[in-house]
Short mmCIF file of C-alpha atoms and ligand atoms in Angstrom, two decimals:
data_model
loop_
_atom_site.label_atom_id
_atom_site.label_comp_id
_atom_site.label_asym_id
_atom_site.label_seq_id
_atom_site.Cartn_x
_atom_site.Cartn_y
_atom_site.Cartn_z
CA MET A 444 -32.45 -2.80 13.86
CA THR A 445 -31.54 -3.56 17.44
CA ARG A 446 -28.21 -3.30 19.17
CA ARG A 447 -27.88 -7.04 19.07
CA GLU A 448 -28.61 -7.10 15.39
CA PHE A 449 -25.91 -4.53 14.79
CA THR A 450 -23.29 -6.56 16.55
CA ARG A 451 -24.40 -9.72 14.78
CA LEU A 452 -23.94 -8.19 11.34
CA ALA A 453 -21.58 -10.39 9.42
CA ALA A 454 -18.29 -8.56 9.46
CA VAL A 455 -17.78 -7.41 5.90
CA GLY A 456 -14.32 -8.91 6.12
CA PRO A 457 -11.73 -6.36 5.20
CA LEU A 458 -10.10 -7.25 1.92
CA ARG A 459 -6.51 -8.36 2.28
CA PHE A 460 -3.68 -9.52 0.03
CA GLY A 461 -1.94 -11.13 2.98
CA ASP A 462 1.49 -9.70 2.15
CA GLY A 463 3.42 -6.43 1.96
CA ARG A 464 0.81 -4.93 -0.34
CA ASP A 465 -1.56 -4.64 2.62
CA TRP A 466 -0.28 -1.12 3.28
CA PHE A 467 -2.97 -0.24 0.74
CA PHE A 468 -5.73 -1.05 3.24
CA GLN A 469 -4.15 0.93 6.04
CA ARG A 470 -3.48 4.04 4.01
CA ARG A 471 -6.65 4.86 2.22
CA PHE A 472 -6.27 8.43 1.00
CA GLY A 473 -3.53 9.36 -1.44
CA LEU A 474 -2.21 12.28 -3.45
CA PHE A 475 -2.00 11.85 -7.21
CA VAL A 476 0.47 14.15 -8.94
CA HIS A 477 0.39 14.74 -12.69
CA TRP A 478 3.50 16.66 -13.63
CA GLY A 479 5.38 16.93 -16.88
CA LEU A 480 6.17 19.20 -19.83
CA TYR A 481 2.46 19.90 -20.17
CA SER A 482 2.61 22.10 -17.07
CA ILE A 483 4.55 24.71 -19.06
CA ARG A 484 1.71 25.92 -21.25
CA GLY A 485 -0.87 24.82 -18.70
CA TYR A 486 -3.46 23.48 -21.11
CA HIS A 487 -4.00 19.79 -20.28
CA GLU A 488 -1.81 16.77 -19.62
CA GLN A 489 -2.84 15.45 -23.03
CA GLU A 490 -2.01 18.69 -24.83
CA LEU A 491 -0.25 17.02 -27.75
CA TYR A 492 -3.11 14.60 -28.33
CA ARG A 493 -6.04 16.90 -27.63
CA LYS A 494 -4.70 19.64 -29.89
CA ARG A 495 -3.48 17.12 -32.47
CA LEU A 496 -0.04 18.74 -32.39
CA LYS A 497 2.99 17.53 -34.26
CA ARG A 498 5.81 16.32 -32.07
CA GLU A 499 7.92 19.31 -33.11
CA GLU A 500 5.23 21.61 -31.75
CA TYR A 501 5.37 19.98 -28.32
CA GLU A 502 8.63 18.22 -27.60
CA PRO A 503 10.83 21.36 -27.69
CA LEU A 504 9.06 22.30 -24.44
CA MET A 505 11.72 20.20 -22.76
CA ARG A 506 14.20 22.99 -23.44
CA GLN A 507 12.12 25.23 -21.18
CA PHE A 508 11.55 22.82 -18.28
CA ASP A 509 13.22 24.43 -15.29
CA PRO A 510 11.16 24.04 -12.11
CA VAL A 511 13.44 26.08 -9.88
CA LYS A 512 10.92 26.09 -7.03
CA TYR A 513 10.46 22.31 -6.95
CA ARG A 514 10.68 21.13 -3.35
CA PRO A 515 9.14 17.68 -2.91
CA ALA A 516 9.06 18.32 0.83
CA GLU A 517 6.53 21.09 0.20
CA TRP A 518 4.26 18.72 -1.73
CA LEU A 519 4.47 16.20 1.07
CA ASP A 520 3.79 18.89 3.67
CA VAL A 521 0.58 19.77 1.85
CA MET A 522 -0.25 16.10 1.50
CA GLU A 523 0.23 15.42 5.19
CA GLN A 524 -1.75 18.49 6.22
CA VAL A 525 -4.68 17.16 4.20
CA GLY A 526 -4.41 13.79 5.93
CA MET A 527 -3.27 11.95 2.80
CA GLN A 528 -0.89 9.05 3.37
CA TYR A 529 0.61 8.05 0.04
CA VAL A 530 1.65 9.53 -3.29
CA CYS A 531 1.28 8.43 -6.89
CA PHE A 532 3.51 10.27 -9.36
CA THR A 533 3.44 10.40 -13.16
CA THR A 534 6.81 9.05 -14.25
CA LYS A 535 5.74 8.97 -17.91
CA HIS A 536 2.45 10.27 -19.28
CA ILE A 537 1.13 9.65 -22.78
CA ASP A 538 3.55 12.24 -24.24
CA GLY A 539 6.33 9.77 -23.44
CA PHE A 540 8.44 12.32 -21.56
CA CYS A 541 10.27 10.67 -18.68
CA MET A 542 10.40 12.35 -15.29
CA TRP A 543 13.38 10.24 -14.23
CA ASP A 544 16.90 9.68 -15.51
CA SER A 545 16.04 6.77 -17.79
CA ALA A 546 18.95 5.14 -19.59
CA GLU A 547 16.52 4.30 -22.39
CA THR A 548 15.90 7.76 -23.82
CA ASP A 549 17.09 11.36 -24.02
CA TYR A 550 13.52 12.58 -23.82
CA LYS A 551 13.77 12.98 -20.07
CA VAL A 552 13.97 15.45 -17.26
CA THR A 553 17.74 15.18 -16.80
CA ARG A 554 18.20 16.59 -20.31
CA THR A 555 16.24 19.76 -19.55
CA PRO A 556 17.72 23.02 -18.23
CA TYR A 557 16.76 21.79 -14.77
CA GLY A 558 18.85 18.70 -15.27
CA ARG A 559 17.90 16.91 -12.05
CA ASP A 560 16.09 13.61 -11.52
CA VAL A 561 12.82 14.88 -10.05
CA LEU A 562 11.60 11.36 -9.31
CA LYS A 563 14.75 10.65 -7.30
CA MET A 564 14.18 13.82 -5.28
CA LEU A 565 10.58 12.82 -4.56
CA ALA A 566 11.50 9.22 -3.75
CA ASP A 567 14.17 10.39 -1.28
CA GLU A 568 11.68 12.62 0.50
CA CYS A 569 9.08 9.86 0.62
CA ARG A 570 11.63 7.49 2.12
CA ARG A 571 12.62 10.06 4.73
CA ARG A 572 8.98 10.31 5.84
CA ASP A 573 8.03 6.70 5.27
CA VAL A 574 5.38 7.69 2.73
CA PRO A 575 4.49 4.96 0.20
CA LEU A 576 5.31 6.04 -3.34
CA CYS A 577 3.42 4.66 -6.35
CA LEU A 578 4.46 5.24 -9.93
CA TYR A 579 2.12 6.09 -12.78
CA TYR A 580 3.33 4.87 -16.18
CA SER A 581 1.46 5.29 -19.46
CA VAL A 582 1.55 2.47 -21.97
CA VAL A 583 0.70 4.86 -24.79
CA ASP A 584 3.87 6.72 -25.71
CA GLU A 585 3.67 9.51 -28.27
CA HIS A 586 7.45 9.80 -28.50
CA GLN A 587 9.14 6.41 -28.53
CA LYS A 588 9.80 5.34 -32.15
CA ASN A 589 8.71 1.73 -31.78
CA TYR A 590 5.25 2.49 -30.44
CA PRO A 591 2.76 1.33 -33.11
CA HIS A 592 0.50 4.34 -33.53
CA SER A 593 -2.75 3.78 -35.37
CA GLY A 594 -5.06 6.56 -34.22
CA ARG A 595 -6.59 4.80 -31.20
CA PRO A 596 -7.34 7.02 -28.19
CA TYR A 597 -4.26 9.02 -27.10
CA GLU A 598 -2.20 7.78 -30.02
CA LEU A 599 -0.94 9.71 -33.01
CA ALA A 600 -2.84 9.16 -36.26
CA GLY A 601 -0.11 6.84 -37.53
CA PRO A 602 3.66 6.40 -37.63
CA GLN A 603 5.65 9.64 -38.01
CA ALA A 604 8.81 10.23 -40.01
CA GLY A 605 11.63 8.25 -38.43
CA ASP A 606 9.34 5.90 -36.49
CA GLU A 607 9.95 2.17 -36.59
CA PRO A 608 6.70 0.65 -35.35
CA ASP A 609 7.50 -2.62 -33.64
CA LEU A 610 5.22 -3.77 -30.88
CA ALA A 611 7.59 -6.35 -29.46
CA ALA A 612 10.45 -3.85 -29.35
CA TYR A 613 8.21 -1.28 -27.69
CA LEU A 614 7.08 -3.74 -25.02
CA GLU A 615 10.72 -4.49 -24.27
CA TYR A 616 11.29 -0.75 -23.85
CA VAL A 617 8.40 -0.66 -21.36
CA ARG A 618 9.78 -3.65 -19.53
CA ARG A 619 13.27 -2.15 -19.27
CA GLN A 620 11.89 1.18 -18.09
CA VAL A 621 9.65 -0.35 -15.46
CA ARG A 622 12.62 -2.41 -14.33
CA GLU A 623 14.59 0.83 -13.93
CA LEU A 624 11.75 2.30 -11.89
CA CYS A 625 11.58 -0.80 -9.73
CA THR A 626 15.31 -0.95 -9.09
CA GLY A 627 16.64 2.62 -8.97
CA TYR A 628 14.38 4.40 -6.51
CA GLY A 629 14.22 2.32 -3.37
CA LYS A 630 10.93 0.90 -2.27
CA VAL A 631 8.08 1.31 -4.75
CA SER A 632 4.63 0.76 -3.29
CA GLY A 633 2.64 0.63 -6.50
CA ILE A 634 2.68 0.65 -10.27
CA TRP A 635 -0.19 2.61 -11.72
CA TRP A 636 -0.46 1.65 -15.37
CA ASP A 637 -2.56 3.76 -17.70
CA ALA A 638 -3.74 3.82 -21.28
CA ASN A 639 -3.05 0.30 -22.50
CA VAL A 640 -5.01 0.98 -25.68
CA LEU A 641 -2.89 -1.73 -27.31
CA GLN A 642 -4.89 -4.12 -25.13
CA VAL A 643 -1.84 -6.34 -24.79
CA ARG A 644 -2.13 -8.93 -22.02
CA ASP A 645 1.17 -10.08 -20.60
CA ALA A 646 1.41 -11.71 -17.18
CA SER A 647 5.19 -11.42 -17.18
CA MET A 648 5.01 -7.67 -16.53
CA ARG A 649 3.29 -8.31 -13.22
CA ALA A 650 5.68 -11.13 -12.40
CA MET A 651 8.63 -8.80 -12.86
CA ILE A 652 7.14 -6.09 -10.65
CA ARG A 653 6.14 -8.60 -7.97
CA ALA A 654 9.64 -10.05 -7.91
CA LEU A 655 11.38 -6.68 -7.71
CA GLN A 656 8.92 -4.85 -5.46
CA PRO A 657 6.83 -7.27 -3.40
CA SER A 658 4.87 -4.51 -1.62
CA ALA A 659 3.82 -2.83 -4.83
CA VAL A 660 0.12 -2.90 -5.62
CA ILE A 661 -0.58 -2.98 -9.36
CA ASN A 662 -3.67 -1.39 -10.86
CA ASN A 663 -5.96 -2.81 -13.51
CA ARG A 664 -5.04 -0.58 -16.43
CA GLY A 665 -1.94 -2.49 -17.47
CA PHE A 666 -1.29 -5.95 -18.79
CA ASP A 667 -3.66 -7.95 -16.58
CA ASP A 668 -6.56 -7.43 -14.19
CA GLY A 669 -4.23 -6.13 -11.51
CA ASP A 670 -4.72 -5.96 -7.76
CA PHE A 671 -7.31 -3.22 -7.68
CA GLY A 672 -9.92 -1.38 -9.72
CA THR A 673 -9.62 2.28 -10.69
CA PRO A 674 -12.98 4.00 -11.16
CA GLU A 675 -12.29 7.49 -12.44
CA ARG A 676 -14.17 10.74 -11.74
CA ASP A 677 -17.88 9.92 -12.04
CA TYR A 678 -17.60 8.07 -15.33
CA ASP A 679 -18.49 4.70 -13.89
CA ARG A 680 -22.13 5.15 -12.91
CA GLY A 681 -22.30 1.48 -12.00
CA ILE A 682 -20.54 2.05 -8.70
CA GLU A 683 -23.30 4.36 -7.47
CA GLY A 684 -25.41 1.28 -6.86
CA VAL A 685 -22.70 -0.64 -5.01
CA SER A 686 -22.74 -0.28 -1.23
CA VAL A 687 -19.53 -2.20 -0.45
CA PHE A 688 -16.78 -2.69 -3.03
CA PRO A 689 -16.38 -6.44 -3.58
CA LYS A 690 -12.70 -6.10 -4.49
CA PRO A 691 -9.87 -3.67 -3.74
CA THR A 692 -10.68 -0.33 -5.28
CA GLU A 693 -9.03 3.03 -5.58
CA ALA A 694 -11.16 5.78 -7.05
CA CYS A 695 -9.31 8.67 -8.65
CA GLU A 696 -10.33 12.24 -9.10
CA SER A 697 -8.59 15.56 -9.68
CA VAL A 698 -9.17 18.86 -7.90
CA GLY A 699 -9.49 20.34 -11.38
CA SER A 700 -12.62 19.37 -13.28
CA GLN A 701 -11.00 19.79 -16.70
CA SER A 702 -7.51 18.42 -16.35
CA TRP A 703 -5.12 16.34 -14.25
CA GLY A 704 -2.05 18.28 -15.26
CA PHE A 705 -1.79 21.96 -14.33
CA ARG A 706 -4.29 24.01 -16.30
CA LYS A 707 -4.12 27.81 -16.21
CA ASP A 708 -7.82 28.23 -16.85
CA GLU A 709 -8.91 25.37 -14.58
CA ASP A 710 -12.41 25.05 -13.11
CA TYR A 711 -11.71 23.68 -9.67
CA TYR A 712 -14.24 21.45 -7.99
CA SER A 713 -15.93 22.71 -4.88
CA ALA A 714 -14.74 21.22 -1.61
CA SER A 715 -18.33 20.02 -1.04
CA TYR A 716 -18.30 18.01 -4.24
CA LEU A 717 -14.99 16.41 -3.35
CA LYS A 718 -16.03 15.61 0.23
CA ARG A 719 -19.10 13.76 -0.98
CA SER A 720 -17.10 11.94 -3.61
CA ILE A 721 -14.48 10.84 -1.08
CA GLN A 722 -17.16 9.81 1.38
CA LYS A 723 -19.03 7.73 -1.19
CA THR A 724 -15.84 5.87 -2.05
CA MET A 725 -14.31 5.37 1.36
CA ALA A 726 -17.53 4.41 3.13
CA LYS A 727 -17.77 1.55 0.64
CA GLY A 728 -14.26 0.41 1.49
CA GLY A 729 -12.41 2.04 -1.38
CA ASN A 730 -9.25 4.12 -1.38
CA TYR A 731 -9.30 7.61 -2.82
CA LEU A 732 -6.54 9.13 -4.91
CA LEU A 733 -7.00 12.87 -5.28
CA ASN A 734 -4.89 14.65 -7.85
CA ALA A 735 -3.26 18.04 -8.15
CA GLY A 736 -1.11 19.18 -11.07
CA PRO A 737 1.95 21.22 -10.08
CA LYS A 738 2.90 24.28 -12.13
CA ALA A 739 5.98 24.46 -14.33
CA ASP A 740 7.96 26.06 -11.51
CA GLY A 741 7.37 23.00 -9.35
CA THR A 742 4.87 24.50 -6.90
CA LEU A 743 1.29 23.44 -6.42
CA PRO A 744 -1.29 25.97 -7.68
CA GLU A 745 -2.69 28.12 -4.91
CA LYS A 746 -6.30 27.23 -5.69
CA ALA A 747 -5.46 23.54 -5.59
CA VAL A 748 -3.81 23.98 -2.20
CA ASN A 749 -6.83 25.88 -0.94
CA VAL A 750 -9.37 23.29 -1.95
CA LEU A 751 -7.13 20.50 -0.64
CA GLY A 752 -6.87 22.39 2.64
CA GLU A 753 -10.61 22.60 2.96
CA VAL A 754 -11.03 18.93 2.14
CA GLY A 755 -8.29 18.14 4.66
CA ARG A 756 -9.95 19.97 7.54
CA TRP A 757 -13.06 17.91 6.90
CA TYR A 758 -11.15 14.67 6.35
CA LYS A 759 -9.35 14.87 9.64
CA ALA A 760 -12.60 15.46 11.53
CA VAL A 761 -14.43 12.50 9.99
CA GLU A 762 -11.55 10.14 9.26
CA GLU A 763 -12.43 7.60 11.96
CA GLY A 764 -15.76 7.02 10.23
CA LEU A 765 -14.32 6.89 6.72
CA THR A 766 -11.74 4.29 7.62
CA ALA A 767 -14.00 2.00 9.64
CA GLU A 768 -15.20 -1.21 8.01
CA PRO A 769 -17.83 -0.78 5.33
CA ALA A 770 -21.19 -2.05 6.53
CA GLY A 771 -23.12 -1.20 3.40
CA ARG A 772 -26.66 0.05 3.38
CA LEU A 773 -28.36 -0.65 6.70
CA THR A 774 -31.49 1.32 5.91
CA GLN A 775 -33.87 1.67 3.03
CA ASP A 776 -32.42 5.03 2.08
CA ALA A 777 -29.81 4.78 -0.67
CA ARG A 778 -28.33 8.16 0.31
CA LEU A 779 -27.13 6.71 3.58
CA LEU A 780 -24.04 4.53 3.83
CA PHE A 781 -22.62 2.88 6.93
CA THR A 782 -19.31 1.82 8.34
CA ARG A 783 -18.68 0.24 11.70
CA ARG A 784 -16.07 -0.58 14.28
CA ASN A 785 -17.37 -3.04 16.86
CA LYS A 786 -20.47 -1.48 18.41
CA THR A 787 -19.87 1.89 16.90
CA VAL A 788 -21.68 2.55 13.66
CA TYR A 789 -20.91 5.51 11.46
CA LEU A 790 -23.63 6.99 9.33
CA HIS A 791 -22.52 8.71 6.12
CA ILE A 792 -24.97 11.20 4.74
CA THR A 793 -23.96 11.39 1.11
CA ALA A 794 -26.63 13.71 -0.25
CA GLU A 795 -28.75 16.71 0.58
CA PHE A 796 -31.77 15.99 2.80
CA GLU A 797 -35.24 17.38 2.37
CA SER A 798 -35.99 18.05 6.03
CA GLU A 799 -34.15 18.61 9.29
CA ALA A 800 -34.59 14.97 10.25
CA ILE A 801 -32.61 11.99 9.06
CA LEU A 802 -34.80 8.93 9.45
CA LEU A 803 -33.13 5.56 9.79
CA ARG A 804 -35.53 2.76 8.95
CA PRO A 805 -35.71 0.09 10.22
CA MET A 806 -33.36 0.97 13.07
CA ALA A 807 -35.56 1.18 16.11
CA GLU A 808 -32.86 1.32 18.74
CA ARG A 809 -31.58 4.47 20.33
CA PRO A 810 -27.80 4.82 20.38
CA LEU A 811 -26.16 5.77 23.68
CA LYS A 812 -24.76 8.74 21.89
CA ALA A 813 -24.94 10.31 18.42
CA THR A 814 -22.15 12.69 17.50
CA LEU A 815 -21.75 14.69 14.32
CA LEU A 816 -18.04 14.18 13.71
CA ASN A 817 -17.80 17.22 11.46
CA THR A 818 -18.41 19.57 14.39
CA GLY A 819 -18.09 17.32 17.42
CA LYS A 820 -21.66 18.27 18.37
CA GLU A 821 -24.04 15.75 19.90
CA LEU A 822 -27.20 15.22 17.87
CA GLU A 823 -30.74 14.60 19.01
CA ALA A 824 -31.41 10.92 18.53
CA GLU A 825 -34.61 9.12 19.43
CA VAL A 826 -36.76 6.25 18.38
CA ALA A 827 -39.73 8.04 16.95
CA ALA A 828 -43.17 6.76 16.18
CA LEU A 829 -44.13 9.08 13.41
CA PRO A 830 -47.72 9.61 12.30
CA LYS A 831 -48.69 6.76 10.11
CA LEU A 832 -49.14 7.42 6.42
CA TRP A 833 -52.46 6.34 4.94
CA ASN A 834 -50.96 3.27 3.35
CA GLN A 835 -48.27 2.40 5.89
CA THR A 836 -47.96 0.66 9.20
CA PRO A 837 -46.84 2.88 12.09
CA ASP A 838 -43.52 4.36 11.22
CA ARG A 839 -41.04 3.51 13.96
CA CYS A 840 -37.53 4.60 13.17
CA LEU A 841 -34.43 6.20 14.59
CA ARG A 842 -34.69 9.91 14.05
CA LEU A 843 -31.63 12.13 14.08
CA ARG A 844 -31.89 15.88 14.15
CA GLY A 845 -29.40 18.69 14.17
CA VAL A 846 -27.32 18.08 11.05
CA PRO A 847 -26.90 21.58 9.63
CA GLU A 848 -28.56 22.24 6.30
CA GLY A 849 -26.23 22.01 3.33
CA MET A 850 -23.43 20.25 5.19
CA ALA A 851 -21.45 18.12 2.73
CA GLY A 852 -19.83 14.93 3.91
CA ALA A 853 -21.66 14.67 7.24
CA VAL A 854 -20.64 11.66 9.32
CA VAL A 855 -22.58 10.72 12.44
CA LYS A 856 -20.99 8.46 15.02
CA LEU A 857 -23.61 6.24 16.64
CA GLU A 858 -22.43 4.50 19.80
CA PHE A 859 -24.59 1.55 20.70
C1 GLC B 346 -7.67 9.93 -17.50
C2 GLC B 346 -6.92 10.96 -18.27
C3 GLC B 346 -5.44 10.77 -18.12
C4 GLC B 346 -5.09 10.71 -16.65
C5 GLC B 346 -5.89 9.62 -16.00
C6 GLC B 346 -5.69 9.51 -14.53
O1 GLC B 346 -7.55 8.66 -18.06
O2 GLC B 346 -7.30 10.87 -19.62
O3 GLC B 346 -4.76 11.82 -18.74
O4 GLC B 346 -3.75 10.46 -16.51
O5 GLC B 346 -7.24 9.88 -16.19
O6 GLC B 346 -6.61 8.58 -14.04
#
């Protein structure tokens, strides 16, 4: 590909909503926080469901919730050090426990020994720093008496003593709670629905959120298709083959491979794994929401902070390439993704290479400069005519050398 061809590439127009929700395209890397009663025993955020516990074996945990070391400013300090620019917080996970002072229930954080509205504290800190705050809300609710349990994923096997299953009443509860969230905490930048196993479609939920919080992006796990897709971990193999996301996308992943909530016996991902995962998402134009689960005392686990720190050092070095416009796959090699900003093209090396050379076919133009953003080092770049294979025409390509072996998340800046 020649320099002229590069500059002629149809701009893969950045996706836009054309209103206040466009913050989502400027802030592409966020911190997901799963925090609730489940942090006390440190098993999994779905402890009640996964262990098939009775409510009375789980809900009394609220009498122990006392996160005396909770300082939202410390979470946001970590977040900002990593280079993340927004937060998504679990206001209510599938256990139904509310992390805000909801008027709708007593099963909430303000009725614990701690007694304070932890969401309010976080929202105040976000406002002080101008950090967009998104709110996770689970449709499944293992506590609320009107929720119609019937043993679908995350639900209880069926109604429990004292329950009054009533779908319409439950949906009104959801509506009133989301209204509280959209009216009591200042600006809300997103509603992150989860676990609508009821499969209820209801456009009025979106209409309410849009009216109350016009800059809030709404994900696709709620009552309609939402504003953006939410591929999770590596479950959706289909996106491997996509080189530019055709619609707004926010991939989500946790630093812990087993759980989103704090888990005592967690197997943390390696920083290399996370760097590649972030790179594969962002180079295709997606956002990335990386989760950590705070402990019951309100602090982030040390190992989570360490891996986030390592990811952050990398992120800050390569960020200009990750946030440039996705240009898709400009070569025949599916391991290489591209982004671009005017005449600068960024090469994303998303996998291990078999030799010391990265061969870009059919790019037969030498860049003025090739810089490995990870280290700031200039790379050897030349148009090479490699010995022809028995069944191929002469192999002219752009050859880059000098990317260290085993480097995860390498980004090369090619200035044409
Ligand atoms: C998965 C988990 C759920 C978590 C969510 C975050 O669906 O099952 O517990 O909240 O991922 O994306």
